[in-house]
Amino acid sequence: GAVVSQHPSWVICKSGTSVKIECRSLDFQATTMFWYRQFPKQSLMLMATSNEGSKATYEQGVEKDKFLINHASLTLSTLTVTSAHPEDSSFYICSAPRTSGGPAQFFGPGTRLTVL
Amino acid sequence: KNEVEQSPQNLTAQEGEFITINCSYSVGISALHWLQQHPGGGIVSLFMLSSGKKKHGRLIATINIQEKHSSLHITASHPRDSAVYICAVVGGATNKLIFGTGTLLAVQP
C-alpha cells in the first residue's frame, strides 16, 4: 500500500541552527502534503499545507519565515525549522492525501526534534 | 470549546474487556478518521468513515452524521492495544484535519 516516509526520524541540534525534515510519498504522487506538530501530551496541530509548485499555506500563529516549506516535486515536501530554539522541540508529522483532494490520509512516522 | 472532543481522556481496561471511545465534533465534515498512536509516536490510520459503520478485526467504528458523533469499539481488548487513540475530522470545505485530544488506553493483562 501507499507509504509516506519521513527523514530523519529524530534529530538533536543546537539552538540557532536550522533543521530540515523531509516527507516523501513513496509510491504515489501528492500535490498536497500537510505538516503537523505535536507537543508532549498534546494533540496534533496542523501547521501548514504544502502545495506542489506553489507557496505553502500556513495556519494562524505559525511563522512562515521560521518554518520554511518547499514542495519541489510530487513526491517530496521539506520543512525547515530555521534558527531553532528549545521551544521548537516537538514531534513533527507529515501526511499526504491518498488521492488528490480526497479526505483519506497517509501519515509519515514523524520526526522528533530536540533543540538544546 | 474544542471543535473535536473525545472521551474519556484516559482509560484503563483489563484484558478481554470491550472498550468504547467516543468522539463528538461541532463542525461540518466530509469524513472522520480514527488514528492510533503508539509510544514511539508513529500514527496509523485505523478507519476513515463518512457514514455508517466499519469493522476491521476486533475494531469497529461507527458514525452518526446527524448527531455529529462517532465511536470506536475494541472487542476482546489486549495489552498490545495500549496506545493513544485519536479522532480527527476532515473539514468539509478544506480537507484539513482537525484533531481531538486523544484517549490514552492502557490494557492490563
PDB file of C-alpha atoms in Angstrom:
ATOM      1  CA  GLY A   1       0.000   0.000   0.000  1.00  0.00           C
ATOM      2  CA  ALA A   2       0.938   3.642  -0.182  1.00  0.00           C
ATOM      3  CA  VAL A   3       3.531   4.790   2.317  1.00  0.00           C
ATOM      4  CA  VAL A   4       4.739   8.148   3.476  1.00  0.00           C
ATOM      5  CA  SER A   5       8.255   8.339   4.857  1.00  0.00           C
ATOM      6  CA  GLN A   6       9.997  10.998   6.889  1.00  0.00           C
ATOM      7  CA  HIS A   7      13.666  11.684   7.384  1.00  0.00           C
ATOM      8  CA  PRO A   8      15.239  11.942   9.820  1.00  0.00           C
ATOM      9  CA  SER A   9      13.241  10.082  12.427  1.00  0.00           C
ATOM     10  CA  TRP A  10      14.922  12.060  15.157  1.00  0.00           C
ATOM     11  CA  VAL A  11      17.356  14.939  15.342  1.00  0.00           C
ATOM     12  CA  ILE A  12      19.144  16.804  18.077  1.00  0.00           C
ATOM     13  CA  CYS A  13      20.559  20.202  17.287  1.00  0.00           C
ATOM     14  CA  LYS A  14      21.991  23.258  18.957  1.00  0.00           C
ATOM     15  CA  SER A  15      19.969  26.392  19.451  1.00  0.00           C
ATOM     16  CA  GLY A  16      20.283  28.710  16.478  1.00  0.00           C
ATOM     17  CA  THR A  17      20.849  26.067  13.857  1.00  0.00           C
ATOM     18  CA  SER A  18      18.455  25.080  11.093  1.00  0.00           C
ATOM     19  CA  VAL A  19      16.989  21.638  10.651  1.00  0.00           C
ATOM     20  CA  LYS A  20      15.447  20.175   7.520  1.00  0.00           C
ATOM     21  CA  ILE A  21      12.826  17.445   7.670  1.00  0.00           C
ATOM     22  CA  GLU A  22      11.808  15.537   4.555  1.00  0.00           C
ATOM     23  CA  CYS A  23       8.452  13.983   3.804  1.00  0.00           C
ATOM     24  CA  ARG A  24       8.193  11.623   0.860  1.00  0.00           C
ATOM     25  CA  SER A  25       5.321   9.790  -0.715  1.00  0.00           C
ATOM     26  CA  LEU A  26       6.853   6.503  -1.787  1.00  0.00           C
ATOM     27  CA  ASP A  27       4.547   5.084  -4.405  1.00  0.00           C
ATOM     28  CA  PHE A  28       2.051   7.793  -5.148  1.00  0.00           C
ATOM     29  CA  GLN A  29       2.082  11.427  -6.100  1.00  0.00           C
ATOM     30  CA  ALA A  30       0.978  14.074  -3.655  1.00  0.00           C
ATOM     31  CA  THR A  31       0.244  17.555  -4.888  1.00  0.00           C
ATOM     32  CA  THR A  32      -0.626  18.456  -1.314  1.00  0.00           C
ATOM     33  CA  MET A  33       1.030  17.444   1.931  1.00  0.00           C
ATOM     34  CA  PHE A  34       0.243  18.541   5.445  1.00  0.00           C
ATOM     35  CA  TRP A  35       2.661  19.298   8.256  1.00  0.00           C
ATOM     36  CA  TYR A  36       1.663  18.859  11.895  1.00  0.00           C
ATOM     37  CA  ARG A  37       3.331  19.470  15.218  1.00  0.00           C
ATOM     38  CA  GLN A  38       2.685  17.655  18.446  1.00  0.00           C
ATOM     39  CA  PHE A  39       3.951  18.818  21.819  1.00  0.00           C
ATOM     40  CA  PRO A  40       4.184  16.307  24.667  1.00  0.00           C
ATOM     41  CA  LYS A  41       0.831  15.114  25.935  1.00  0.00           C
ATOM     42  CA  GLN A  42      -0.981  17.296  23.424  1.00  0.00           C
ATOM     43  CA  SER A  43      -2.816  16.568  20.231  1.00  0.00           C
ATOM     44  CA  LEU A  44      -1.537  17.186  16.762  1.00  0.00           C
ATOM     45  CA  MET A  45      -1.892  20.659  15.375  1.00  0.00           C
ATOM     46  CA  LEU A  46      -1.853  21.480  11.696  1.00  0.00           C
ATOM     47  CA  MET A  47       0.991  23.849  10.903  1.00  0.00           C
ATOM     48  CA  ALA A  48       0.750  24.280   7.182  1.00  0.00           C
ATOM     49  CA  THR A  49      -0.412  22.860   3.900  1.00  0.00           C
ATOM     50  CA  SER A  50       2.350  22.226   1.405  1.00  0.00           C
ATOM     51  CA  ASN A  51       1.376  22.689  -2.230  1.00  0.00           C
ATOM     52  CA  GLU A  52       3.473  21.374  -5.092  1.00  0.00           C
ATOM     53  CA  GLY A  53       4.643  24.190  -7.298  1.00  0.00           C
ATOM     54  CA  SER A  54       3.205  26.989  -5.187  1.00  0.00           C
ATOM     55  CA  LYS A  55       3.550  28.612  -1.792  1.00  0.00           C
ATOM     56  CA  ALA A  56       2.573  26.794   1.329  1.00  0.00           C
ATOM     57  CA  THR A  57      -0.476  27.858   3.297  1.00  0.00           C
ATOM     58  CA  TYR A  58       0.242  28.437   6.968  1.00  0.00           C
ATOM     59  CA  GLU A  59      -2.177  28.150   9.858  1.00  0.00           C
ATOM     60  CA  GLN A  60      -2.746  31.081  12.129  1.00  0.00           C
ATOM     61  CA  GLY A  61       0.078  31.578  14.568  1.00  0.00           C
ATOM     62  CA  VAL A  62       2.661  29.642  12.569  1.00  0.00           C
ATOM     63  CA  GLU A  63       5.575  31.798  11.420  1.00  0.00           C
ATOM     64  CA  LYS A  64       6.195  31.188   7.747  1.00  0.00           C
ATOM     65  CA  ASP A  65       9.691  32.670   7.933  1.00  0.00           C
ATOM     66  CA  LYS A  66      10.630  30.283  10.699  1.00  0.00           C
ATOM     67  CA  PHE A  67       9.077  27.149   9.256  1.00  0.00           C
ATOM     68  CA  LEU A  68      10.071  27.101   5.609  1.00  0.00           C
ATOM     69  CA  ILE A  69       8.198  24.657   3.444  1.00  0.00           C
ATOM     70  CA  ASN A  70       9.257  23.584  -0.009  1.00  0.00           C
ATOM     71  CA  HIS A  71       7.231  21.182  -2.141  1.00  0.00           C
ATOM     72  CA  ALA A  72       9.609  20.797  -5.030  1.00  0.00           C
ATOM     73  CA  SER A  73       8.211  17.643  -6.550  1.00  0.00           C
ATOM     74  CA  LEU A  74       5.107  15.495  -6.474  1.00  0.00           C
ATOM     75  CA  THR A  75       6.727  13.132  -4.001  1.00  0.00           C
ATOM     76  CA  LEU A  76       8.731  15.389  -1.701  1.00  0.00           C
ATOM     77  CA  SER A  77       7.953  18.159   0.730  1.00  0.00           C
ATOM     78  CA  THR A  78      10.503  19.597   3.124  1.00  0.00           C
ATOM     79  CA  LEU A  79      10.036  21.522   6.353  1.00  0.00           C
ATOM     80  CA  THR A  80      13.000  23.582   7.525  1.00  0.00           C
ATOM     81  CA  VAL A  81      12.983  24.874  11.069  1.00  0.00           C
ATOM     82  CA  THR A  82      15.205  27.933  10.891  1.00  0.00           C
ATOM     83  CA  SER A  83      17.167  29.258  13.855  1.00  0.00           C
ATOM     84  CA  ALA A  84      15.721  26.562  16.035  1.00  0.00           C
ATOM     85  CA  HIS A  85      15.162  27.232  19.734  1.00  0.00           C
ATOM     86  CA  PRO A  86      14.354  24.866  22.580  1.00  0.00           C
ATOM     87  CA  GLU A  87      10.669  25.771  22.362  1.00  0.00           C
ATOM     88  CA  ASP A  88      10.660  24.327  18.829  1.00  0.00           C
ATOM     89  CA  SER A  89      11.408  20.907  20.285  1.00  0.00           C
ATOM     90  CA  SER A  90       8.449  18.807  19.242  1.00  0.00           C
ATOM     91  CA  PHE A  91       7.258  15.872  17.189  1.00  0.00           C
ATOM     92  CA  TYR A  92       6.711  16.838  13.561  1.00  0.00           C
ATOM     93  CA  ILE A  93       4.494  14.672  11.365  1.00  0.00           C
ATOM     94  CA  CYS A  94       3.501  14.951   7.746  1.00  0.00           C
ATOM     95  CA  SER A  95       0.599  13.440   5.897  1.00  0.00           C
ATOM     96  CA  ALA A  96      -0.445  13.161   2.301  1.00  0.00           C
ATOM     97  CA  PRO A  97      -3.881  12.554   0.855  1.00  0.00           C
ATOM     98  CA  ARG A  98      -4.316   9.191  -0.773  1.00  0.00           C
ATOM     99  CA  THR A  99      -5.908  10.865  -3.760  1.00  0.00           C
ATOM    100  CA  SER A 100      -5.743  14.456  -4.830  1.00  0.00           C
ATOM    101  CA  GLY A 101      -8.344  16.435  -2.954  1.00  0.00           C
ATOM    102  CA  GLY A 102      -9.587  13.368  -1.127  1.00  0.00           C
ATOM    103  CA  PRO A 103     -10.082  13.030   2.633  1.00  0.00           C
ATOM    104  CA  ALA A 104      -8.083   9.810   3.208  1.00  0.00           C
ATOM    105  CA  GLN A 105      -4.622  10.488   4.567  1.00  0.00           C
ATOM    106  CA  PHE A 106      -1.404   8.560   4.877  1.00  0.00           C
ATOM    107  CA  PHE A 107       0.768   9.652   7.773  1.00  0.00           C
ATOM    108  CA  GLY A 108       4.518   9.720   7.997  1.00  0.00           C
ATOM    109  CA  PRO A 109       6.211   8.126  11.017  1.00  0.00           C
ATOM    110  CA  GLY A 110       7.176  11.501  12.427  1.00  0.00           C
ATOM    111  CA  THR A 111      10.395  13.304  13.302  1.00  0.00           C
ATOM    112  CA  ARG A 112      11.310  14.078  16.876  1.00  0.00           C
ATOM    113  CA  LEU A 113      13.247  17.325  17.104  1.00  0.00           C
ATOM    114  CA  THR A 114      15.166  18.237  20.225  1.00  0.00           C
ATOM    115  CA  VAL A 115      16.831  21.639  20.348  1.00  0.00           C
ATOM    116  CA  LEU A 116      19.435  22.045  23.046  1.00  0.00           C
TER     117      LEU A 116
ATOM    118  CA  LYS B   1     -14.525  24.617  23.370  1.00  0.00           C
ATOM    119  CA  ASN B   2     -12.595  22.299  21.059  1.00  0.00           C
ATOM    120  CA  GLU B   3     -14.147  21.511  17.710  1.00  0.00           C
ATOM    121  CA  VAL B   4     -13.426  17.823  18.310  1.00  0.00           C
ATOM    122  CA  GLU B   5     -13.969  16.363  21.752  1.00  0.00           C
ATOM    123  CA  GLN B   6     -13.043  12.878  22.857  1.00  0.00           C
ATOM    124  CA  SER B   7     -13.982  10.906  25.918  1.00  0.00           C
ATOM    125  CA  PRO B   8     -12.650   9.513  28.031  1.00  0.00           C
ATOM    126  CA  GLN B   9      -9.218  11.142  28.108  1.00  0.00           C
ATOM    127  CA  ASN B  10      -7.742   8.158  29.908  1.00  0.00           C
ATOM    128  CA  LEU B  11      -8.986   4.608  30.026  1.00  0.00           C
ATOM    129  CA  THR B  12      -7.647   1.574  31.814  1.00  0.00           C
ATOM    130  CA  ALA B  13      -9.120  -1.801  30.997  1.00  0.00           C
ATOM    131  CA  GLN B  14      -8.471  -5.416  31.806  1.00  0.00           C
ATOM    132  CA  GLU B  15      -7.500  -7.749  29.014  1.00  0.00           C
ATOM    133  CA  GLY B  16     -10.575  -9.091  27.281  1.00  0.00           C
ATOM    134  CA  GLU B  17     -12.844  -6.162  28.074  1.00  0.00           C
ATOM    135  CA  PHE B  18     -14.974  -4.374  25.497  1.00  0.00           C
ATOM    136  CA  ILE B  19     -13.815  -0.795  25.063  1.00  0.00           C
ATOM    137  CA  THR B  20     -15.592   2.238  23.691  1.00  0.00           C
ATOM    138  CA  ILE B  21     -14.057   5.595  22.898  1.00  0.00           C
ATOM    139  CA  ASN B  22     -16.311   8.463  21.910  1.00  0.00           C
ATOM    140  CA  CYS B  23     -15.814  11.456  19.656  1.00  0.00           C
ATOM    141  CA  SER B  24     -18.091  14.448  19.186  1.00  0.00           C
ATOM    142  CA  TYR B  25     -17.499  17.279  16.766  1.00  0.00           C
ATOM    143  CA  SER B  26     -19.089  20.615  16.082  1.00  0.00           C
ATOM    144  CA  VAL B  27     -18.051  21.389  12.506  1.00  0.00           C
ATOM    145  CA  GLY B  28     -19.172  20.210   9.113  1.00  0.00           C
ATOM    146  CA  ILE B  29     -17.069  17.335   7.920  1.00  0.00           C
ATOM    147  CA  SER B  30     -16.512  15.245   4.844  1.00  0.00           C
ATOM    148  CA  ALA B  31     -15.022  12.317   6.766  1.00  0.00           C
ATOM    149  CA  LEU B  32     -13.744  11.216  10.146  1.00  0.00           C
ATOM    150  CA  HIS B  33     -10.552   9.348  10.949  1.00  0.00           C
ATOM    151  CA  TRP B  34      -9.719   7.140  13.868  1.00  0.00           C
ATOM    152  CA  LEU B  35      -5.967   7.063  14.382  1.00  0.00           C
ATOM    153  CA  GLN B  36      -3.716   5.036  16.649  1.00  0.00           C
ATOM    154  CA  GLN B  37      -0.507   6.469  18.041  1.00  0.00           C
ATOM    155  CA  HIS B  38       1.952   4.228  19.857  1.00  0.00           C
ATOM    156  CA  PRO B  39       4.531   5.485  22.371  1.00  0.00           C
ATOM    157  CA  GLY B  40       7.156   5.839  19.644  1.00  0.00           C
ATOM    158  CA  GLY B  41       4.940   8.453  18.037  1.00  0.00           C
ATOM    159  CA  GLY B  42       4.099   6.927  14.683  1.00  0.00           C
ATOM    160  CA  ILE B  43       0.498   7.239  13.608  1.00  0.00           C
ATOM    161  CA  VAL B  44      -1.573   4.567  11.946  1.00  0.00           C
ATOM    162  CA  SER B  45      -4.891   5.316  10.342  1.00  0.00           C
ATOM    163  CA  LEU B  46      -7.377   2.742  11.603  1.00  0.00           C
ATOM    164  CA  PHE B  47     -10.512   3.906   9.870  1.00  0.00           C
ATOM    165  CA  MET B  48     -11.827   6.634   7.685  1.00  0.00           C
ATOM    166  CA  LEU B  49     -15.576   6.831   7.542  1.00  0.00           C
ATOM    167  CA  SER B  50     -18.243   9.235   6.427  1.00  0.00           C
ATOM    168  CA  SER B  51     -21.327   7.220   7.311  1.00  0.00           C
ATOM    169  CA  GLY B  52     -22.473   4.057   8.988  1.00  0.00           C
ATOM    170  CA  LYS B  53     -20.095   1.514  10.383  1.00  0.00           C
ATOM    171  CA  LYS B  54     -16.804  -0.161   9.540  1.00  0.00           C
ATOM    172  CA  LYS B  55     -15.187  -3.230  11.047  1.00  0.00           C
ATOM    173  CA  HIS B  56     -11.614  -4.429  10.879  1.00  0.00           C
ATOM    174  CA  GLY B  57     -10.688  -7.381  13.017  1.00  0.00           C
ATOM    175  CA  ARG B  58     -11.518  -6.544  16.617  1.00  0.00           C
ATOM    176  CA  LEU B  59     -12.065  -2.882  15.839  1.00  0.00           C
ATOM    177  CA  ILE B  60     -15.406  -1.330  14.967  1.00  0.00           C
ATOM    178  CA  ALA B  61     -16.048   2.310  14.135  1.00  0.00           C
ATOM    179  CA  THR B  62     -19.427   3.955  13.830  1.00  0.00           C
ATOM    180  CA  ILE B  63     -20.502   7.439  12.911  1.00  0.00           C
ATOM    181  CA  ASN B  64     -23.800   9.289  13.233  1.00  0.00           C
ATOM    182  CA  ILE B  65     -23.630  12.326  10.963  1.00  0.00           C
ATOM    183  CA  GLN B  66     -26.857  13.848  12.262  1.00  0.00           C
ATOM    184  CA  GLU B  67     -25.680  13.694  15.861  1.00  0.00           C
ATOM    185  CA  LYS B  68     -22.063  14.569  14.944  1.00  0.00           C
ATOM    186  CA  HIS B  69     -20.777  11.670  16.937  1.00  0.00           C
ATOM    187  CA  SER B  70     -18.524   8.705  16.335  1.00  0.00           C
ATOM    188  CA  SER B  71     -17.432   5.762  18.451  1.00  0.00           C
ATOM    189  CA  LEU B  72     -14.505   3.394  18.272  1.00  0.00           C
ATOM    190  CA  HIS B  73     -15.030  -0.019  19.833  1.00  0.00           C
ATOM    191  CA  ILE B  74     -12.398  -2.610  20.624  1.00  0.00           C
ATOM    192  CA  THR B  75     -13.633  -6.111  21.341  1.00  0.00           C
ATOM    193  CA  ALA B  76     -11.622  -8.612  23.384  1.00  0.00           C
ATOM    194  CA  SER B  77      -9.019  -5.985  24.239  1.00  0.00           C
ATOM    195  CA  HIS B  78      -5.382  -6.984  24.502  1.00  0.00           C
ATOM    196  CA  PRO B  79      -2.336  -5.274  26.059  1.00  0.00           C
ATOM    197  CA  ARG B  80      -0.984  -4.612  22.574  1.00  0.00           C
ATOM    198  CA  ASP B  81      -3.991  -2.351  22.014  1.00  0.00           C
ATOM    199  CA  SER B  82      -2.481   0.060  24.545  1.00  0.00           C
ATOM    200  CA  ALA B  83      -1.922   3.319  22.695  1.00  0.00           C
ATOM    201  CA  VAL B  84      -3.381   6.766  22.193  1.00  0.00           C
ATOM    202  CA  TYR B  85      -6.462   6.765  20.004  1.00  0.00           C
ATOM    203  CA  ILE B  86      -7.170   9.985  18.172  1.00  0.00           C
ATOM    204  CA  CYS B  87     -10.314  11.115  16.439  1.00  0.00           C
ATOM    205  CA  ALA B  88      -9.718  13.524  13.573  1.00  0.00           C
ATOM    206  CA  VAL B  89     -12.322  15.091  11.343  1.00  0.00           C
ATOM    207  CA  VAL B  90     -11.801  16.264   7.816  1.00  0.00           C
ATOM    208  CA  GLY B  91     -13.133  19.785   7.429  1.00  0.00           C
ATOM    209  CA  GLY B  92     -15.821  19.760   4.782  1.00  0.00           C
ATOM    210  CA  ALA B  93     -14.548  22.692   2.777  1.00  0.00           C
ATOM    211  CA  THR B  94     -10.820  22.432   3.291  1.00  0.00           C
ATOM    212  CA  ASN B  95      -9.961  18.740   3.686  1.00  0.00           C
ATOM    213  CA  LYS B  96      -7.810  19.789   6.623  1.00  0.00           C
ATOM    214  CA  LEU B  97      -7.700  17.505   9.623  1.00  0.00           C
ATOM    215  CA  ILE B  98      -8.890  18.738  12.990  1.00  0.00           C
ATOM    216  CA  PHE B  99      -7.718  16.509  15.807  1.00  0.00           C
ATOM    217  CA  GLY B 100      -9.253  15.536  19.083  1.00  0.00           C
ATOM    218  CA  THR B 101      -7.068  15.478  22.173  1.00  0.00           C
ATOM    219  CA  GLY B 102      -6.780  11.730  22.148  1.00  0.00           C
ATOM    220  CA  THR B 103      -7.661   8.915  24.515  1.00  0.00           C
ATOM    221  CA  LEU B 104      -4.852   7.143  26.301  1.00  0.00           C
ATOM    222  CA  LEU B 105      -5.784   3.481  26.581  1.00  0.00           C
ATOM    223  CA  ALA B 106      -3.940   1.066  28.814  1.00  0.00           C
ATOM    224  CA  VAL B 107      -4.982  -2.571  28.694  1.00  0.00           C
ATOM    225  CA  GLN B 108      -3.663  -4.561  31.598  1.00  0.00           C
ATOM    226  CA  PRO B 109      -3.011  -8.309  31.365  1.00  0.00           C
TER     227      PRO B 109
END
